[in-house]
PDB file of C-alpha atoms in Angstrom:
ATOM      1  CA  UNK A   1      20.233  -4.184  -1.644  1.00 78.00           C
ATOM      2  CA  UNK A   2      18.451  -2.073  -4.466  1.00 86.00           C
ATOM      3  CA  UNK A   3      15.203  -3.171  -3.081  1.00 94.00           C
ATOM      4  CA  UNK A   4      11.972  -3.384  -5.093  1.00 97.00           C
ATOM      5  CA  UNK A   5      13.177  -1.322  -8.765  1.00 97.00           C
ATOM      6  CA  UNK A   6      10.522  -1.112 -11.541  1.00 98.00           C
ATOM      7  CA  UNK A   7      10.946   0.393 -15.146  1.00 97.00           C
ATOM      8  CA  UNK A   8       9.919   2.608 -16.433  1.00 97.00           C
ATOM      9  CA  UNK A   9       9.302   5.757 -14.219  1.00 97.00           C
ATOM     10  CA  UNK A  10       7.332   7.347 -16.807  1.00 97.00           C
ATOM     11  CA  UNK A  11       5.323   6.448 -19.725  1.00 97.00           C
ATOM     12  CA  UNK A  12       2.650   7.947 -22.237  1.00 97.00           C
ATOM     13  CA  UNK A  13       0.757   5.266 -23.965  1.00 97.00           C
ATOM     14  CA  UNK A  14      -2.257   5.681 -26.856  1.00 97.00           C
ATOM     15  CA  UNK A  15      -5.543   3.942 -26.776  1.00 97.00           C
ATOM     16  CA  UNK A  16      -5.189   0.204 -27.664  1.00 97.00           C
ATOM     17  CA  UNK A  17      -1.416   0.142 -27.052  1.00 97.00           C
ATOM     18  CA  UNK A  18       0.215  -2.808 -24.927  1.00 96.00           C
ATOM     19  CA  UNK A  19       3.136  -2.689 -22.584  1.00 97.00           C
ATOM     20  CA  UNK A  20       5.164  -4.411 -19.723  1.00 98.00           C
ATOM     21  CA  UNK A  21       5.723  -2.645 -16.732  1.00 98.00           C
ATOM     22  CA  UNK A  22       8.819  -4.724 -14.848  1.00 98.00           C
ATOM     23  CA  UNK A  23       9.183  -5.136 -11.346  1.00 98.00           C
ATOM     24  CA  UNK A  24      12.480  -6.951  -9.763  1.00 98.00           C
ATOM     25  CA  UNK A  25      13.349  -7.192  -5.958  1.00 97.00           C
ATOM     26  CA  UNK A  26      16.279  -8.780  -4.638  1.00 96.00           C
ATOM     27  CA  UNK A  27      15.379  -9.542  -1.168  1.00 93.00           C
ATOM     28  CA  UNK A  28      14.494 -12.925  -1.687  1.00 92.00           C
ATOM     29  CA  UNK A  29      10.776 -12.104  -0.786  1.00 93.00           C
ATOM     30  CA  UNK A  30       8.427 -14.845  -1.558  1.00 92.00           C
ATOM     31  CA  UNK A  31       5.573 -12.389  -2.359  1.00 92.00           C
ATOM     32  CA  UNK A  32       5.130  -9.906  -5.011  1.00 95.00           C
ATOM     33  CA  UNK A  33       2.036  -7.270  -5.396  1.00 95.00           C
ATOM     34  CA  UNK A  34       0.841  -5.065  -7.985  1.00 97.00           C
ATOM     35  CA  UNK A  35      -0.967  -2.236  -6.765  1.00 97.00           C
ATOM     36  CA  UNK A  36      -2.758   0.637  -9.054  1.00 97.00           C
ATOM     37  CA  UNK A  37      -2.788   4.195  -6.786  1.00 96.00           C
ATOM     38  CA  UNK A  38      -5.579   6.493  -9.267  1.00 93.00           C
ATOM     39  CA  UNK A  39      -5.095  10.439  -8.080  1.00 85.00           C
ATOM     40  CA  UNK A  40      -6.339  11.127  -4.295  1.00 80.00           C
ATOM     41  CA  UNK A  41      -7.189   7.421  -3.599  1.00 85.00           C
ATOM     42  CA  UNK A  42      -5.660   4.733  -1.672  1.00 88.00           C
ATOM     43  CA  UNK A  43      -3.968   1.694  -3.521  1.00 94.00           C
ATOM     44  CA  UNK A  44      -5.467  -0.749  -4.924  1.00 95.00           C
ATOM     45  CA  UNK A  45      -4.551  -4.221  -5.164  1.00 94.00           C
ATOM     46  CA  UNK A  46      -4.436  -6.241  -9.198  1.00 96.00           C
ATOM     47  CA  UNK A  47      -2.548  -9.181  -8.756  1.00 96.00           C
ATOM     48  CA  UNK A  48      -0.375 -10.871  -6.955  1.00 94.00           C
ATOM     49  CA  UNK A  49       2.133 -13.995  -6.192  1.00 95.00           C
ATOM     50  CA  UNK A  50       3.046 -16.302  -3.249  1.00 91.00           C
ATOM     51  CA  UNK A  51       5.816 -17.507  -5.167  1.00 92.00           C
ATOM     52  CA  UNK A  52       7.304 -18.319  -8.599  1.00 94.00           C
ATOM     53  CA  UNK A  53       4.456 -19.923 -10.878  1.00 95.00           C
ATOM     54  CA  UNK A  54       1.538 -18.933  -8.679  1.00 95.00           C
ATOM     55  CA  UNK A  55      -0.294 -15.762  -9.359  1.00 96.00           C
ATOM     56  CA  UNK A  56      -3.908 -14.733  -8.101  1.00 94.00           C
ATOM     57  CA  UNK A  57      -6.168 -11.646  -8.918  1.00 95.00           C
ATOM     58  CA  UNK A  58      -6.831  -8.877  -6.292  1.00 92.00           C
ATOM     59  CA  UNK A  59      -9.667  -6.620  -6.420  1.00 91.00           C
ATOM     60  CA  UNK A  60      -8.932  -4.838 -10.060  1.00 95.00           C
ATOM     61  CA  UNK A  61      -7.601  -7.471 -12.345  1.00 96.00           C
ATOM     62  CA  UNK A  62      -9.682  -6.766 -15.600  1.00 96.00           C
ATOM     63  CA  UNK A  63      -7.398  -5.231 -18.141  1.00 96.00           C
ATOM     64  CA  UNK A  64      -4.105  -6.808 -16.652  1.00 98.00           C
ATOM     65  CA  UNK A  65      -2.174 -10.045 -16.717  1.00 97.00           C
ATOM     66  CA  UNK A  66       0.798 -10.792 -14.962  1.00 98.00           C
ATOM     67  CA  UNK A  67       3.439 -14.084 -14.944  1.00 96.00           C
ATOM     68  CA  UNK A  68       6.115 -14.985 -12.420  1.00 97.00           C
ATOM     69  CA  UNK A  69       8.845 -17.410 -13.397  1.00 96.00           C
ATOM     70  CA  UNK A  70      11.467 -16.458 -11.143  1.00 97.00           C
ATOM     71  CA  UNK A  71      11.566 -15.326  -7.136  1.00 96.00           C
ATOM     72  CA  UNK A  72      12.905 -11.886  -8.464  1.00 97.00           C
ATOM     73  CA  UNK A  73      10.792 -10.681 -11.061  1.00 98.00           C
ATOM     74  CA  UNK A  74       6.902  -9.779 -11.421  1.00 98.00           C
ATOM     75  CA  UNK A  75       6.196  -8.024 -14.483  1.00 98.00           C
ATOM     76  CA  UNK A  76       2.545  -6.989 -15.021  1.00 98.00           C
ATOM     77  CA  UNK A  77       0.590  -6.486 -19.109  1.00 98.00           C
ATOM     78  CA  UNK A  78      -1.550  -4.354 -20.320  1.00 96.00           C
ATOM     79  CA  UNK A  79      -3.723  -5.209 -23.077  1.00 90.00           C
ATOM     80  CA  UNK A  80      -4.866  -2.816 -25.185  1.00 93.00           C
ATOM     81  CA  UNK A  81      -4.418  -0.136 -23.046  1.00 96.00           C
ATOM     82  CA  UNK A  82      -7.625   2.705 -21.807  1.00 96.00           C
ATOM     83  CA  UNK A  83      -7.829   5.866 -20.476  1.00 96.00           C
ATOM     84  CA  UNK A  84      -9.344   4.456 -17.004  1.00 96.00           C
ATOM     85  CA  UNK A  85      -5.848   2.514 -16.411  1.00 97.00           C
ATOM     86  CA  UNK A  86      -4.551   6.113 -16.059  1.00 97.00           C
ATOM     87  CA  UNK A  87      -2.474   5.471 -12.800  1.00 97.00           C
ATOM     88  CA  UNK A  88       0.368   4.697 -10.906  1.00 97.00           C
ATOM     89  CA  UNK A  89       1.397   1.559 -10.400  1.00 98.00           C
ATOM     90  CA  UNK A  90       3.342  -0.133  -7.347  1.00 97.00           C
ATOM     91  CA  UNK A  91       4.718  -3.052  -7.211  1.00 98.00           C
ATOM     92  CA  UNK A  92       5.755  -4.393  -4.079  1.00 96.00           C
ATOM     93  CA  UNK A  93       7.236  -7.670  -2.255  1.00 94.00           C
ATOM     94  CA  UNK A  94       7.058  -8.787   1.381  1.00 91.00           C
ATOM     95  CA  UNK A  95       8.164 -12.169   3.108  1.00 88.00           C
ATOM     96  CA  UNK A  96       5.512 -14.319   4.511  1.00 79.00           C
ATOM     97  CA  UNK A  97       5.499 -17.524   6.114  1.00 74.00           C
ATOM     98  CA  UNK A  98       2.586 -19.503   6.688  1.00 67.00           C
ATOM     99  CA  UNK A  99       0.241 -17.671  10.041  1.00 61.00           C
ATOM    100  CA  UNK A 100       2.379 -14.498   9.866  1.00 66.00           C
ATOM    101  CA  UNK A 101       2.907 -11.171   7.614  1.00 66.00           C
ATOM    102  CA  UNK A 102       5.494  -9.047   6.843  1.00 73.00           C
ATOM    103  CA  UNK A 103       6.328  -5.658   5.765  1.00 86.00           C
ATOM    104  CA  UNK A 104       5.316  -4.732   2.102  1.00 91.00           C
ATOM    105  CA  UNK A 105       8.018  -3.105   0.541  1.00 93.00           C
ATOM    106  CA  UNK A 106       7.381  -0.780  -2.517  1.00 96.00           C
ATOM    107  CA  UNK A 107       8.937   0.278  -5.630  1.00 97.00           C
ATOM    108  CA  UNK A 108       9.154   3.900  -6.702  1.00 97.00           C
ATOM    109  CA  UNK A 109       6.209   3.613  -9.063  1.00 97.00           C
ATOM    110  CA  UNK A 110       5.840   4.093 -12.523  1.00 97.00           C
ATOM    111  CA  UNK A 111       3.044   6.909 -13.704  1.00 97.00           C
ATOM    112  CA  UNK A 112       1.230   6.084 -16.960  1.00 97.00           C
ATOM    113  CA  UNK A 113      -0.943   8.005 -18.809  1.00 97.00           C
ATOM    114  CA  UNK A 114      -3.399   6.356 -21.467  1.00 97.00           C
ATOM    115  CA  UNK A 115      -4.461   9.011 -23.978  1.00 96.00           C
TER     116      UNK A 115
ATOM    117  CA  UNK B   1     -15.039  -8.397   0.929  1.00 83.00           C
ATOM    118  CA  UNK B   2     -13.513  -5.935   3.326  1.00 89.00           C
ATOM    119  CA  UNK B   3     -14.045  -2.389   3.055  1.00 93.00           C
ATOM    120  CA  UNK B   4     -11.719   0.440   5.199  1.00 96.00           C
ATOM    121  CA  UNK B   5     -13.181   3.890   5.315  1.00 97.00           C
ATOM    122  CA  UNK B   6     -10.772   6.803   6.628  1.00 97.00           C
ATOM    123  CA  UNK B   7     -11.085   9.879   8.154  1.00 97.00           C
ATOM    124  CA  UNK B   8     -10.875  12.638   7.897  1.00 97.00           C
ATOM    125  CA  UNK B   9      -9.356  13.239   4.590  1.00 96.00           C
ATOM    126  CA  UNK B  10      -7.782  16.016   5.052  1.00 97.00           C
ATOM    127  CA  UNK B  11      -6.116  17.386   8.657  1.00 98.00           C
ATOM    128  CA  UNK B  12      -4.209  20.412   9.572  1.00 98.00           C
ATOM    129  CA  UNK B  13      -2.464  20.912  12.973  1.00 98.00           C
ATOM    130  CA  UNK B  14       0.005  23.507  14.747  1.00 98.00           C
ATOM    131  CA  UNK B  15       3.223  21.973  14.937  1.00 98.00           C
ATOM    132  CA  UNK B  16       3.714  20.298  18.465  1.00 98.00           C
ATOM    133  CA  UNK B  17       0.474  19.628  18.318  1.00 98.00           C
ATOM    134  CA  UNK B  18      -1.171  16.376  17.986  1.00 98.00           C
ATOM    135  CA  UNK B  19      -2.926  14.423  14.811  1.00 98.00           C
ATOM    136  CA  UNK B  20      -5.428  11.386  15.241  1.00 98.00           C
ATOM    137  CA  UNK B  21      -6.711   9.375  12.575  1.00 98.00           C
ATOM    138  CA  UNK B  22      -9.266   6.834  11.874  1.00 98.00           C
ATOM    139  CA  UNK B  23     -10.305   3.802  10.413  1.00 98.00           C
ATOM    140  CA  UNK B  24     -13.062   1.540  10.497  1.00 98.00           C
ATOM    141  CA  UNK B  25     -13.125  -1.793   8.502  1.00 97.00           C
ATOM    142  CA  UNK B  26     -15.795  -4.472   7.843  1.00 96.00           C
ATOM    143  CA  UNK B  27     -14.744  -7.785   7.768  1.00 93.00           C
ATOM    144  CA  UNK B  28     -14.234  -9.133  11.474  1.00 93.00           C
ATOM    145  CA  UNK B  29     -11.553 -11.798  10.082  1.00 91.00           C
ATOM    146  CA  UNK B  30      -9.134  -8.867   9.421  1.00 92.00           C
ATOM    147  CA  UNK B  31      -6.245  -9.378  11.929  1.00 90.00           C
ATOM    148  CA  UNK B  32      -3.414  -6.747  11.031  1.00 91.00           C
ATOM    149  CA  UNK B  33      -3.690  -3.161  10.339  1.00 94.00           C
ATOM    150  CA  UNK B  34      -0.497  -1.560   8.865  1.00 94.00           C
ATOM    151  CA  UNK B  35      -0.629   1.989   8.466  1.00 97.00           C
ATOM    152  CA  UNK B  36       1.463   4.141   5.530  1.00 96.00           C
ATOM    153  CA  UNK B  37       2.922   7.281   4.872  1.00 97.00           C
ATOM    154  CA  UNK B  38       3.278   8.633   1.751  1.00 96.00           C
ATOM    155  CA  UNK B  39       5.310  11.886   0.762  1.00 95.00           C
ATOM    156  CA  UNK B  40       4.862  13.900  -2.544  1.00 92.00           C
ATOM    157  CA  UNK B  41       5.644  11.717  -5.517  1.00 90.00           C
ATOM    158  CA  UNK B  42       7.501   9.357  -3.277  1.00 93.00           C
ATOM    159  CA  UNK B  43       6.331   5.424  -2.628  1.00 95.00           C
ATOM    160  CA  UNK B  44       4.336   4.412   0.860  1.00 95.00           C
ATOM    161  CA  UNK B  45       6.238   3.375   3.516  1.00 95.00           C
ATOM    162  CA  UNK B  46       5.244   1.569   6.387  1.00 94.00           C
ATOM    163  CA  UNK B  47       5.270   3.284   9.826  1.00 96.00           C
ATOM    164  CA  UNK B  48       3.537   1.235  12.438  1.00 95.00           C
ATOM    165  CA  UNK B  49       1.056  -1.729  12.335  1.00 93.00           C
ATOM    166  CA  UNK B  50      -0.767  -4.044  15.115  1.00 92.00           C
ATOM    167  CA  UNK B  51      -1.774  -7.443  15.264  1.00 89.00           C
ATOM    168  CA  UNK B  52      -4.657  -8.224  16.233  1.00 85.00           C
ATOM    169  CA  UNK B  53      -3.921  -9.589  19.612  1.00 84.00           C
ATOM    170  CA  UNK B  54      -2.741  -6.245  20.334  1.00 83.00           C
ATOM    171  CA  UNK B  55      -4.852  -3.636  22.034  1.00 90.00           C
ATOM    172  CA  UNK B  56      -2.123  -1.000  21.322  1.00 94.00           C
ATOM    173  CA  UNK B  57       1.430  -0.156  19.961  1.00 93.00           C
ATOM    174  CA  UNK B  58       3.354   2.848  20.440  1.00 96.00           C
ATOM    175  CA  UNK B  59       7.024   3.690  18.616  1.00 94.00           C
ATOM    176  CA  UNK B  60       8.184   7.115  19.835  1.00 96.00           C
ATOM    177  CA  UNK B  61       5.677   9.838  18.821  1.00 97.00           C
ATOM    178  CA  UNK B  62       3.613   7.233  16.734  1.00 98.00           C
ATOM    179  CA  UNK B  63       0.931   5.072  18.529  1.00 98.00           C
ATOM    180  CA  UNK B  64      -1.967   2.970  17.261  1.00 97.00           C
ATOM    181  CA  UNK B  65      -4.750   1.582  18.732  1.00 97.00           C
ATOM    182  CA  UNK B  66      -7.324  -1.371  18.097  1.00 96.00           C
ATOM    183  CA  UNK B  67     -10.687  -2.018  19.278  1.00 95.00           C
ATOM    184  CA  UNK B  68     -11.746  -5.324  17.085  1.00 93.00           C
ATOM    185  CA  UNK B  69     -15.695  -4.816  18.920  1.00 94.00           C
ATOM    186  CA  UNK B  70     -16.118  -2.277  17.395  1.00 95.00           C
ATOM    187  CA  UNK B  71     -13.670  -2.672  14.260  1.00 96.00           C
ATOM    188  CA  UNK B  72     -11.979   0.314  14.114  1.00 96.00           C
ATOM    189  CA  UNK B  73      -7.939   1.706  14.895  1.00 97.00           C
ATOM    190  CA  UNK B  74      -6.462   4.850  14.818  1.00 98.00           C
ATOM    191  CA  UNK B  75      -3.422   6.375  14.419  1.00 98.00           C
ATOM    192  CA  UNK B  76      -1.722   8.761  16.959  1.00 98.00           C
ATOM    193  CA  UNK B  77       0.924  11.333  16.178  1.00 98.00           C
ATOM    194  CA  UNK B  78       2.183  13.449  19.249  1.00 98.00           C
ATOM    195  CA  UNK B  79       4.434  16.588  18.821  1.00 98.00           C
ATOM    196  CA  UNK B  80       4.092  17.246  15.347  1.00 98.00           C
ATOM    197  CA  UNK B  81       6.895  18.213  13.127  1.00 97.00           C
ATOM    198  CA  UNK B  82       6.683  19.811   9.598  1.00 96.00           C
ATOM    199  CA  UNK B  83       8.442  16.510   8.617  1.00 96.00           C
ATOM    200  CA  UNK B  84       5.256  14.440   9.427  1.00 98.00           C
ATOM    201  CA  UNK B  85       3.088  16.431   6.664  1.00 98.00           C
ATOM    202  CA  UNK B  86       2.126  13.333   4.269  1.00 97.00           C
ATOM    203  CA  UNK B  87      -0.325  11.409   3.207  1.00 97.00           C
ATOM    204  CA  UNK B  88      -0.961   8.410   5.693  1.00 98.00           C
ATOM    205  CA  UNK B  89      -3.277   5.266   4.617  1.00 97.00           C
ATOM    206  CA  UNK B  90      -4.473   2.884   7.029  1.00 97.00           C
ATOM    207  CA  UNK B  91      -5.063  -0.898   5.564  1.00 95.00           C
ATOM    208  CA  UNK B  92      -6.457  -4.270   6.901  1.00 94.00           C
ATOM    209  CA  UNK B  93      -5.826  -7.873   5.725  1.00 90.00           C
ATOM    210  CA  UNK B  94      -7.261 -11.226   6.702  1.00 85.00           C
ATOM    211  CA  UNK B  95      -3.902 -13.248   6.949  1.00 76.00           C
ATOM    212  CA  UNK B  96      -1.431 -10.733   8.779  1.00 71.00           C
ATOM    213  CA  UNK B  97      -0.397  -8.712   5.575  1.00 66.00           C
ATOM    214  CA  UNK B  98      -0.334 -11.920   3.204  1.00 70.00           C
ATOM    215  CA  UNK B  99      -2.148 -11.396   0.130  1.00 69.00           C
ATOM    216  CA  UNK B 100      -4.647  -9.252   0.361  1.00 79.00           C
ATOM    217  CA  UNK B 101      -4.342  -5.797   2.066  1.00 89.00           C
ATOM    218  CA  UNK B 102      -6.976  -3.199   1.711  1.00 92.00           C
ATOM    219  CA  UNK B 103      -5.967   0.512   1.604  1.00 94.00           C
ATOM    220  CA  UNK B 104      -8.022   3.309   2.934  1.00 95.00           C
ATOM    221  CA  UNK B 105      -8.605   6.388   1.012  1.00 94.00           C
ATOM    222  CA  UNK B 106      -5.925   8.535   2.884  1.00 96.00           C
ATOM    223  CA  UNK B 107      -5.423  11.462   4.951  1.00 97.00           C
ATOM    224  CA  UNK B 108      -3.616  13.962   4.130  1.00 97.00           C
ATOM    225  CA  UNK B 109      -1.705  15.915   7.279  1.00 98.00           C
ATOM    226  CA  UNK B 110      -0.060  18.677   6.554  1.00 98.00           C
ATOM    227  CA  UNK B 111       1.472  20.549   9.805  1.00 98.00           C
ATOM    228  CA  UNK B 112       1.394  24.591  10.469  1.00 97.00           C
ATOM    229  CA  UNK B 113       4.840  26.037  12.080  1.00 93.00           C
TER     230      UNK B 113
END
C-alpha cells in the first residue's frame, strides 16, 4: 500500500491564482481530512468526508472547497489564492465505524507559498 | 467548540532522562486523545492515544494518562533517546477520532546526549 500520496510537494502560487491540491489513499478508508499546519502551530482542520458525496467544513473552511466522488480521492480548491493560506497542507484518511475511531493516517504534505 | 492548550512548548532533557507533557481541553464530550509526533519536514504520526474509559495506557517507554475531572492528559516518555527529539501534538475529538480532532499547539522535545 502507497498509503495517503498527495501532489504536489511543492508549489509557489501568486495572489488571485487557483489550484487543486490532490489527495488519493488506497486503504479503503471511509474518511478523508484536510488539515492546514501554518509555521510553529498545530494542524488545523478545513474539511472533511465520511464518505464519497458527503463533505463537511472543519474549523477553517473560508477560502477552500473540496468534492469527493470516489472512496480514493479528496482533492481540496483554492480560490483565488492569499498570502494567509501560506501553509502546509495534510490530507489524511482514517476508518471509522459508527461509536468508534481510528488512526488518522497522513500524507507527506504539500508546502505552498502565496506571494 | 473545543479548545486544547499544550505545554510547555518547548522541552529539553538529558538523554535517559524523562519528558512529560500536557494538555488540557474544554469540551467535557471529548472522549479520545491521540497524541502525534512529528519529525523535521516529515508528516505526524500517531504514537499513543486513550479512550476515554481509560485512566491510563502505557506502550514501552510511552505512557499517557487521563483525568476527564479535571480535563486534562499527559504524555510520558521514559529513557529518552536522541531519536525521540520531535515535535509531539496532543489532540481531542468528540466521537473517538471521527471527524473532528483538535490539535494542540505542540511541543517541541529535543534530547541532550
Amino acid at each position: 500500500n502507497a498509503g495517503v500520496t498527495q501532489t504536489p510537494k511543492f508549489r509557489i502560487l501568486k495572489i488571485g491564482q487557483s489550484m487543486t491540491l490532490q489527495c488519493t489513499q488506497d486503504m479503503n478508508h471511509n474518511y478523508m481530512y484536510w488539515y492546514r499546519q501554518d509555521p510553529g502551530m498545530g494542524l488545523k482542520l478545513i474539511y472533511y468526508s465520511v464518505g464519497a458525496g458527503i463533505t463537511d467544513k472543519g474549523e477553517v473552511p473560508n477560502g477552500y472547497n473540496v468534492s469527493r466522488s470516489t472512496t480514493e480521492d479528496f482533492p481540496l480548491r483554492l480560490e483565488l489564492a492569499a498570502p494567509s493560506q501560506t501553509s502546509v497542507y495534510f490530507c489524511a484518511s482514517s476508518y471509522s465505524m459508527a461509536g468508534t475511531g481510528y488512526e488518522q493516517y497522513f500524507g507527506p504534505g504539500t508546502r505552498l507559498t502565496v506571494t | 467548540g473545543e479548545n486544547v492548550e499544550q505545554h510547555p512548548s518547548t522541552l529539553s532533557v538529558q538523554e535517559g532522562d524523562s519528558a512529560v507533557i500536557k494538555c488540557t481541553y474544554s469540551d467535557s464530550a471529548s472522549n479520545y486523545f491521540p497524541w502525534y509526533k512529528q519529525e523535521l519536514g516529515k508528516r505526524p504520526q500517531l504514537i499513543i492515544d486513550i479512550r476515554s474509559n481509560v485512566g491510563e495506557k502505557k506502550d514501552q517507554r510511552i505512557a499517557v494518562t487521563l483525568n476527564k475531572t479535571a480535563k486534562h492528559f499527559s504524555l510520558h516518555i521514559t529513557e529518552t533517546q536522541p531519536e525521540d527529539s520531535a515535535v509531539y501534538f496532543c489532540a481531542a475529538s468528540p466521537n473517538f477520532g471521527n471527524e473532528k480532532l483538535t490539535f494542540g499547539t505542540g511541543t517541541r522535545l529535543t534530547i541532550i546526549p
